[in-house]
Structures are given as C-alpha cells and as structure tokens.
Tab-separated table of N, CA and C in Angstrom:
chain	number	residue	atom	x	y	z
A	435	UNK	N	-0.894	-2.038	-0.856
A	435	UNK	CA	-2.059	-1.365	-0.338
A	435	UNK	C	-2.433	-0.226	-1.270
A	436	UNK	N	-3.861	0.148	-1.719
A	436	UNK	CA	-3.935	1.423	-2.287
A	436	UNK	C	-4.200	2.202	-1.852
A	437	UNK	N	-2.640	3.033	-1.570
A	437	UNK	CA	-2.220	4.019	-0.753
A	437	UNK	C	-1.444	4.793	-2.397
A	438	UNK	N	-2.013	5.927	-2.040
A	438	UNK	CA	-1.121	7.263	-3.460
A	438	UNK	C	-0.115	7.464	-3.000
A	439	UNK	N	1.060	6.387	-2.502
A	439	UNK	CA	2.289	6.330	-2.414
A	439	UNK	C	3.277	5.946	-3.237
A	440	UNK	N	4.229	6.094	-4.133
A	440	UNK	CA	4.862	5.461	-4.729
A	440	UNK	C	6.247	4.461	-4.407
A	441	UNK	N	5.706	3.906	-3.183
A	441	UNK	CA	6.518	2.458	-2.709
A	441	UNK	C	5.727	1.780	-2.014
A	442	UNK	N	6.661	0.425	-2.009
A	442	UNK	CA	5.672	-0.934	-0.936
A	442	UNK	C	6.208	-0.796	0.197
A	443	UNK	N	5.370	-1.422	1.146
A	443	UNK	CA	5.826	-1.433	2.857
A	443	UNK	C	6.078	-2.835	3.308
A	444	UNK	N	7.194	-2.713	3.512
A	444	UNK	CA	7.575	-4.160	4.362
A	444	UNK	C	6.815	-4.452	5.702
A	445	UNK	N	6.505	-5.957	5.629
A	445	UNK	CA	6.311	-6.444	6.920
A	445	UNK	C	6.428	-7.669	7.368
A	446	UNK	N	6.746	-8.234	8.662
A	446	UNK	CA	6.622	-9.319	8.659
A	446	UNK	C	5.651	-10.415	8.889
A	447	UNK	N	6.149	-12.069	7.869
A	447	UNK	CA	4.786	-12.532	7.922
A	447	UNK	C	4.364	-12.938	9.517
A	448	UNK	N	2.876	-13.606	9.442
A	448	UNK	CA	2.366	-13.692	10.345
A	448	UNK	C	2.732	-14.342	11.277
A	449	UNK	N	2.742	-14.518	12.207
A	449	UNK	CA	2.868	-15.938	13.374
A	449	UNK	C	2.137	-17.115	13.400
A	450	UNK	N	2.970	-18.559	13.025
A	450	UNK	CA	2.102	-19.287	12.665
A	450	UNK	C	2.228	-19.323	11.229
A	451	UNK	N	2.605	-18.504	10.240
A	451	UNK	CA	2.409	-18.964	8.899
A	451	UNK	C	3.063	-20.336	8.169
A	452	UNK	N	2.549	-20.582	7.317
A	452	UNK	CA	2.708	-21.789	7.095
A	452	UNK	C	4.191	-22.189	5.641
A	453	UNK	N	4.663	-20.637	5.474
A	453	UNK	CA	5.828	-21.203	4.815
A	453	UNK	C	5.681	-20.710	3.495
A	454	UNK	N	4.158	-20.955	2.778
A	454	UNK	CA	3.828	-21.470	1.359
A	454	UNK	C	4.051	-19.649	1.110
A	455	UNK	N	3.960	-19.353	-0.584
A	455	UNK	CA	4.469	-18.474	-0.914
A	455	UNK	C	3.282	-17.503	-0.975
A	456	UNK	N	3.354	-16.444	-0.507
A	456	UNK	CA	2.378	-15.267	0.159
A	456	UNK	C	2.237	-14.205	-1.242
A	457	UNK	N	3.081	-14.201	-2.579
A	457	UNK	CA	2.757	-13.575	-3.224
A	457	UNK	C	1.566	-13.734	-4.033
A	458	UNK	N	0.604	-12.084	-3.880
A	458	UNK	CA	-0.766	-12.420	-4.608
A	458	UNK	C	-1.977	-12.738	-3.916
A	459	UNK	N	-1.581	-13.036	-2.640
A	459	UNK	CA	-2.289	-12.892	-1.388
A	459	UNK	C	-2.846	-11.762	-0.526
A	460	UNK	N	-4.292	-11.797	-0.365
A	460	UNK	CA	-4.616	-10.542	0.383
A	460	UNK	C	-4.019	-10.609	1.623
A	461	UNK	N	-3.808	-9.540	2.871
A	461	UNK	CA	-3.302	-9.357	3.806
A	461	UNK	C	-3.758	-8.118	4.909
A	462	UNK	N	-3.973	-8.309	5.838
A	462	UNK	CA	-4.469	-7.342	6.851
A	462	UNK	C	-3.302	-7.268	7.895
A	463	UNK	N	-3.054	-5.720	7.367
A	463	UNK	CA	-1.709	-5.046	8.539
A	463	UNK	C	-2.253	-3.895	8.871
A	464	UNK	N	-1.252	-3.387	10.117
A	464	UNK	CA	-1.321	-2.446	11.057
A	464	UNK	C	-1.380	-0.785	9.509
A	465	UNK	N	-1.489	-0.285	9.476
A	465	UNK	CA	-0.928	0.950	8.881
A	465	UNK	C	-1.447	2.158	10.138
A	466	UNK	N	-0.590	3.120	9.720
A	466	UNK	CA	-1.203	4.250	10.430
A	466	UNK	C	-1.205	4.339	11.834
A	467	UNK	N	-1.555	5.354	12.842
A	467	UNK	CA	-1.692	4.922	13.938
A	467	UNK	C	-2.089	3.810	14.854
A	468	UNK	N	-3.499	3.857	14.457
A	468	UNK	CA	-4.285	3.027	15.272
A	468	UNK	C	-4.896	1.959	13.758
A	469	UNK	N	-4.592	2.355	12.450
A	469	UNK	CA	-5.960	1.552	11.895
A	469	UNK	C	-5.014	0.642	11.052
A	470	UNK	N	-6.004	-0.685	10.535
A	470	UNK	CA	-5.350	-1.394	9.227
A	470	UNK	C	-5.539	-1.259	8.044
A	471	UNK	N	-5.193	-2.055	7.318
A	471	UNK	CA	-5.771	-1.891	5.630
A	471	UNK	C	-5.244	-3.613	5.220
A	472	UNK	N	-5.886	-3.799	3.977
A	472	UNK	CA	-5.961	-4.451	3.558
A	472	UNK	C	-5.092	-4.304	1.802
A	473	UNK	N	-4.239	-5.367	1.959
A	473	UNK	CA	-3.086	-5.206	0.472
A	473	UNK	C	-3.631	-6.470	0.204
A	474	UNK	N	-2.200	-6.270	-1.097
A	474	UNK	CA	-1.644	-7.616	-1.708
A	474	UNK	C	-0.482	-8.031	-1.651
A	475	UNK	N	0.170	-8.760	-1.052
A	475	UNK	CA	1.526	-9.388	-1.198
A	475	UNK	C	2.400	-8.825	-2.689
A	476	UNK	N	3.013	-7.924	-3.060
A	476	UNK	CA	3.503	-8.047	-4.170
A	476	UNK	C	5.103	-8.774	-4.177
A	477	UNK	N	5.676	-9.166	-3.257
A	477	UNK	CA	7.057	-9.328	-2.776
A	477	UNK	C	7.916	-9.778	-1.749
A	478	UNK	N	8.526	-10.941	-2.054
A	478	UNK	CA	8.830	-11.755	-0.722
A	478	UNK	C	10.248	-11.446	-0.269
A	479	UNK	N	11.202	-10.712	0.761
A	479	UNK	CA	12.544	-10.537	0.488
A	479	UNK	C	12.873	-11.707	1.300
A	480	UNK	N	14.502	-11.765	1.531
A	480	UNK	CA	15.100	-12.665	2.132
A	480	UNK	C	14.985	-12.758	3.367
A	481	UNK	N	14.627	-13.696	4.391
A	481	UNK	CA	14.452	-13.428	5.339
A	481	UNK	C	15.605	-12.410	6.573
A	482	UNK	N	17.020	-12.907	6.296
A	482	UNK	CA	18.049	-12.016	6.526
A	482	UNK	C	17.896	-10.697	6.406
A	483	UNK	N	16.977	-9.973	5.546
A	483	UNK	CA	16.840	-8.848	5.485
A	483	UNK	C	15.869	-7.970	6.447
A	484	UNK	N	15.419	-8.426	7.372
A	484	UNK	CA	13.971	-8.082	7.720
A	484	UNK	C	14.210	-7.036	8.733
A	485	UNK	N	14.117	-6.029	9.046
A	485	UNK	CA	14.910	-5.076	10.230
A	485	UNK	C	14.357	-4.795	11.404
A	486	UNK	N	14.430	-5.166	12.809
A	486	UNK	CA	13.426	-5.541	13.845
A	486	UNK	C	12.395	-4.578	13.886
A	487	UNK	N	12.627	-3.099	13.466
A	487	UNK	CA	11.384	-2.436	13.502
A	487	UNK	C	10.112	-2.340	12.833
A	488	UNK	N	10.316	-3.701	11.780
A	488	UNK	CA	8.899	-4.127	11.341
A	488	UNK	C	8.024	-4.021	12.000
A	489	UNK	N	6.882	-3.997	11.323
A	489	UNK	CA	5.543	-4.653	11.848
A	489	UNK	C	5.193	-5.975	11.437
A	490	UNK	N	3.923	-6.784	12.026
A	490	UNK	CA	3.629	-8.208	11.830
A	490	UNK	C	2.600	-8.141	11.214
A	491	UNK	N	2.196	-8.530	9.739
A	491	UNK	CA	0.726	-8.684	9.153
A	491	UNK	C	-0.002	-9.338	10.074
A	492	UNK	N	-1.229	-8.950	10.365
A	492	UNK	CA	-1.876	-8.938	11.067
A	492	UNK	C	-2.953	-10.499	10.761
A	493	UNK	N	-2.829	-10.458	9.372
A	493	UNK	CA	-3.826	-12.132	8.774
A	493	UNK	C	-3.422	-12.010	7.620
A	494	UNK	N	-3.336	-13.371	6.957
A	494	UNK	CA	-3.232	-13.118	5.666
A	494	UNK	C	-4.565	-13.854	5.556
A	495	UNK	N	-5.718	-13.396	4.478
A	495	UNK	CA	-6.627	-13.104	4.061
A	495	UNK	C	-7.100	-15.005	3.296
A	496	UNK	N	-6.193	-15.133	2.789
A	496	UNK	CA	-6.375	-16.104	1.571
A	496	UNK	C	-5.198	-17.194	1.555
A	497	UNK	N	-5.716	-18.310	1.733
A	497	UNK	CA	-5.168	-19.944	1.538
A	497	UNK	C	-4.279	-20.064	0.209
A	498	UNK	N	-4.576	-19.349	-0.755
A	498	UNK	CA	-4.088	-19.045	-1.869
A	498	UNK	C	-3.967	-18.067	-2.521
A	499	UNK	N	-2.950	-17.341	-3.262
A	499	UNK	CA	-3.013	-16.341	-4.209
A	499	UNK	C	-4.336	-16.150	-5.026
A	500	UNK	N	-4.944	-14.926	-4.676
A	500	UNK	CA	-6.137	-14.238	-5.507
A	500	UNK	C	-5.380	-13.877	-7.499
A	501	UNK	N	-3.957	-13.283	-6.867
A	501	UNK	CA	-3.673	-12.854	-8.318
A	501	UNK	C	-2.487	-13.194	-8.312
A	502	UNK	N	-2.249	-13.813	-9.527
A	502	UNK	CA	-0.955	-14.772	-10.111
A	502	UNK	C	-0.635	-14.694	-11.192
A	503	UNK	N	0.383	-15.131	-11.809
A	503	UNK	CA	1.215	-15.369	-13.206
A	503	UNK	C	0.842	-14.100	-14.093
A	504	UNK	N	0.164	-14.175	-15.364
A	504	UNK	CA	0.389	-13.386	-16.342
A	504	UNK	C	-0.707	-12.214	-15.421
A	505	UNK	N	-1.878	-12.213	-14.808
A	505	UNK	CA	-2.381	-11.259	-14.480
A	505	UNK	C	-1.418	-10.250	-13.332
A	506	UNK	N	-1.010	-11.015	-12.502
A	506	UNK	CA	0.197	-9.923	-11.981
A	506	UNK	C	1.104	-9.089	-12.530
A	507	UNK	N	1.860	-9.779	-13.591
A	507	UNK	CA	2.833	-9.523	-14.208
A	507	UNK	C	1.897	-8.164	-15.188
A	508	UNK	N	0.701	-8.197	-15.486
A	508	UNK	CA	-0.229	-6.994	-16.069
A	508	UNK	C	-0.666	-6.301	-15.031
A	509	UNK	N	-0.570	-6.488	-13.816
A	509	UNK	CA	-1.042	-5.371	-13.381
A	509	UNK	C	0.447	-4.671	-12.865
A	510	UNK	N	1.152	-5.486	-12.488
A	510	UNK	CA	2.632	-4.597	-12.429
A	510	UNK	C	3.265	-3.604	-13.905
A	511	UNK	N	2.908	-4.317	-15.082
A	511	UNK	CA	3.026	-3.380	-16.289
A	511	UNK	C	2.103	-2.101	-16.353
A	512	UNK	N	0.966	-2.096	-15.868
A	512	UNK	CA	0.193	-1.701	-15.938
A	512	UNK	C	0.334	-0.286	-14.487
A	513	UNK	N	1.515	-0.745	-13.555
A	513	UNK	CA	1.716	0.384	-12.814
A	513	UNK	C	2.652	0.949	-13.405
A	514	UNK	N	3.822	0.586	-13.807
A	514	UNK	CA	4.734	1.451	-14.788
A	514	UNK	C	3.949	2.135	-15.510
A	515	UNK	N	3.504	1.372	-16.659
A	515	UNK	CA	2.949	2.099	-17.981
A	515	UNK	C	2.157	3.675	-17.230
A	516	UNK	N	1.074	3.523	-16.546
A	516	UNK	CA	0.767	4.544	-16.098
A	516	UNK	C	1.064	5.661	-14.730
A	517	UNK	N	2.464	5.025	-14.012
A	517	UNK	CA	3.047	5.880	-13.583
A	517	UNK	C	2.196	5.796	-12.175
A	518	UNK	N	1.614	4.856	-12.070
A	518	UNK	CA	0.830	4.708	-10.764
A	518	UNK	C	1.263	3.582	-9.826
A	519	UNK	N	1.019	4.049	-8.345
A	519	UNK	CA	1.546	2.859	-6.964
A	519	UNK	C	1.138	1.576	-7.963
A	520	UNK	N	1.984	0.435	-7.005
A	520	UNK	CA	1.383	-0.508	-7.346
A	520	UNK	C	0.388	-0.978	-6.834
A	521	UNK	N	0.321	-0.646	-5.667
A	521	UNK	CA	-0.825	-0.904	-4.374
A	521	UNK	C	-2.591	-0.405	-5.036
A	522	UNK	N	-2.253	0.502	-5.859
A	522	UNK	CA	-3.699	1.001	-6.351
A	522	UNK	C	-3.566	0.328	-7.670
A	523	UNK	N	-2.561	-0.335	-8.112
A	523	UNK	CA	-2.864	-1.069	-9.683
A	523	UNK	C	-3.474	-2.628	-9.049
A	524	UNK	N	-2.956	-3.168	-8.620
A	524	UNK	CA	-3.358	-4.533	-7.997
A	524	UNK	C	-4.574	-4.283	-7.098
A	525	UNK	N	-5.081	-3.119	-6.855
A	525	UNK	CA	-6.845	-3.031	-5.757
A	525	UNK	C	-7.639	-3.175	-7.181
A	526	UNK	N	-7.266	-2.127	-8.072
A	526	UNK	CA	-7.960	-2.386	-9.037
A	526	UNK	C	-8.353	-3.610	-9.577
A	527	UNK	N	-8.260	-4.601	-9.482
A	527	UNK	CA	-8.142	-6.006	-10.128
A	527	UNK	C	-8.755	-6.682	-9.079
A	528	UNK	N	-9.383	-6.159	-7.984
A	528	UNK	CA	-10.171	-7.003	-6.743
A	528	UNK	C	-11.901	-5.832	-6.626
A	529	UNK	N	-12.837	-7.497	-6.705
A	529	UNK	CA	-13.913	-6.024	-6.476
A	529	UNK	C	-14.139	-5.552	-5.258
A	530	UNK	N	-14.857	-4.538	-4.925
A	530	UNK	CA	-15.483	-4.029	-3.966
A	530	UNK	C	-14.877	-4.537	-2.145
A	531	UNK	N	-15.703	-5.586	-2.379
A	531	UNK	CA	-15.805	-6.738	-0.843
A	531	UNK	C	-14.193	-6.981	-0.674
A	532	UNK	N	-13.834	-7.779	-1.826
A	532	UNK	CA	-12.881	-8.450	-1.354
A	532	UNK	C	-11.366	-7.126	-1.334
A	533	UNK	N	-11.140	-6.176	-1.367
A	533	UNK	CA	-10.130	-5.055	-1.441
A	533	UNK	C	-10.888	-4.619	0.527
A	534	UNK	N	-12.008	-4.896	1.072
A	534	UNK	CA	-12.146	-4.244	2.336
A	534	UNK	C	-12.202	-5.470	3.360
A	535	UNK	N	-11.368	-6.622	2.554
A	535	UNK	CA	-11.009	-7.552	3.597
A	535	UNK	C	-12.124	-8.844	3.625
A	536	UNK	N	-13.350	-8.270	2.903
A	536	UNK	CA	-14.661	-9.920	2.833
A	536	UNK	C	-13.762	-10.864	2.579
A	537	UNK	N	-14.155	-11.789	2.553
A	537	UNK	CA	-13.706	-13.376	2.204
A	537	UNK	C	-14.613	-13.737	0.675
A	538	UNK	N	-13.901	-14.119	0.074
A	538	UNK	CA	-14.000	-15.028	-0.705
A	538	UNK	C	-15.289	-15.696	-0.824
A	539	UNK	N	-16.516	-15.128	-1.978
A	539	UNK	CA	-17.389	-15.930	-1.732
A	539	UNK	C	-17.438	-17.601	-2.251
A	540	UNK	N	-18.268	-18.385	-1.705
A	540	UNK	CA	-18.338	-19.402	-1.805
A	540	UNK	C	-18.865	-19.758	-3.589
A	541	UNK	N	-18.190	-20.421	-4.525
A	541	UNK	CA	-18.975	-20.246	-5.797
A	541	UNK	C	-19.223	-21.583	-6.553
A	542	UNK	N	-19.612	-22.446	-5.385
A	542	UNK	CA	-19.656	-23.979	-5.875
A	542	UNK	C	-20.850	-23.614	-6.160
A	543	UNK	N	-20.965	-25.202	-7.301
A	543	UNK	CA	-22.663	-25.347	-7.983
A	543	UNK	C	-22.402	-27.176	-7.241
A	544	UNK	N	-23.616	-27.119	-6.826
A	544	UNK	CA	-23.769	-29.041	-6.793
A	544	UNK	C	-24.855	-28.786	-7.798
C-alpha cells in the first residue's frame, strides 16, 4: 500500500480465493479504523504462519498480476536504491484509476 511506512502488512487471502498466485495483484483491505486502501501483493508467506489476528483482504482487484517478473524485481530495486516503502515504489508503476481501485480498462481493438 502507499503508506510512508517502512514495512508490509500481512493479511489474509480472501474467502473463496482461488489458490493461483496473488503476487503483483491489486487488492482491497481493511486499513485503519473504519477505511480501506488499495495495494499490491508484494509477498506470499506460508500458510502455517498466518496469526489469527489478521485481517481478510477484502477483494483482490485482478484475475491476474498487473506487475510481474523483471518490472517487479525494478520496482523492488528501486525501493532499496532510494530508501523508500515499497508500497509507494510499486503505486508508482500504476496510473491514477487503477492505484484507487478502477478496474482495468477494456483495451481490445476488433
């Protein structure tokens, strides 16, 4: 999430999810009192690890990873190198719409 925090927040996946691998995927969770936000999956742990006082992502956003392979792996360099969350290195790399939760526009040509 780009939050000026310097760590990620665990949560658990949704109810109903389907298994397939959630990294790179947008996601709508609880944060904060009452409100949500909208991330990116940067990290899947073991399920054994999960500690009941999680929270439950609320949707995951996308059928598929928005950001994958070498562009992840640059925007994770790209939070080291400059000493910044990762949550605000990976928003950077989504425009506008899609970082406040829009969907995916449609970009077929017939």
């Amino acid at each position: 999430m780009p939050i000026p925090l310097p760590r990620l927040f665990d949560y658990l996946p949704p109810a109903g999810d389907d298994g397939s691998d959630p990294v790179g995927c947008r996601v709508r969770v609880p944060f904060g009192r009452n409100g949500e936000k909208v991330g990116v999956v940067a990290a899947v742990a073991d399920a054994d690890t999960a500690p009941a006082e999680l929270k439950t992502v609320a949707a995951r956003l996308d059928p598929a990873p928005l950001l994958h392979g070498e562009l992840l792996d640059s925007l994770r360099w790209l939070a080291r190198y400059t000493h910044a969350p990762l949550g605000e290195a990976l928003a950077t790399a989504l425009p506008g719409p899609l970082r406040h939760g829009e969907p995916l526009p449609d970009t077929r040509r017939w």
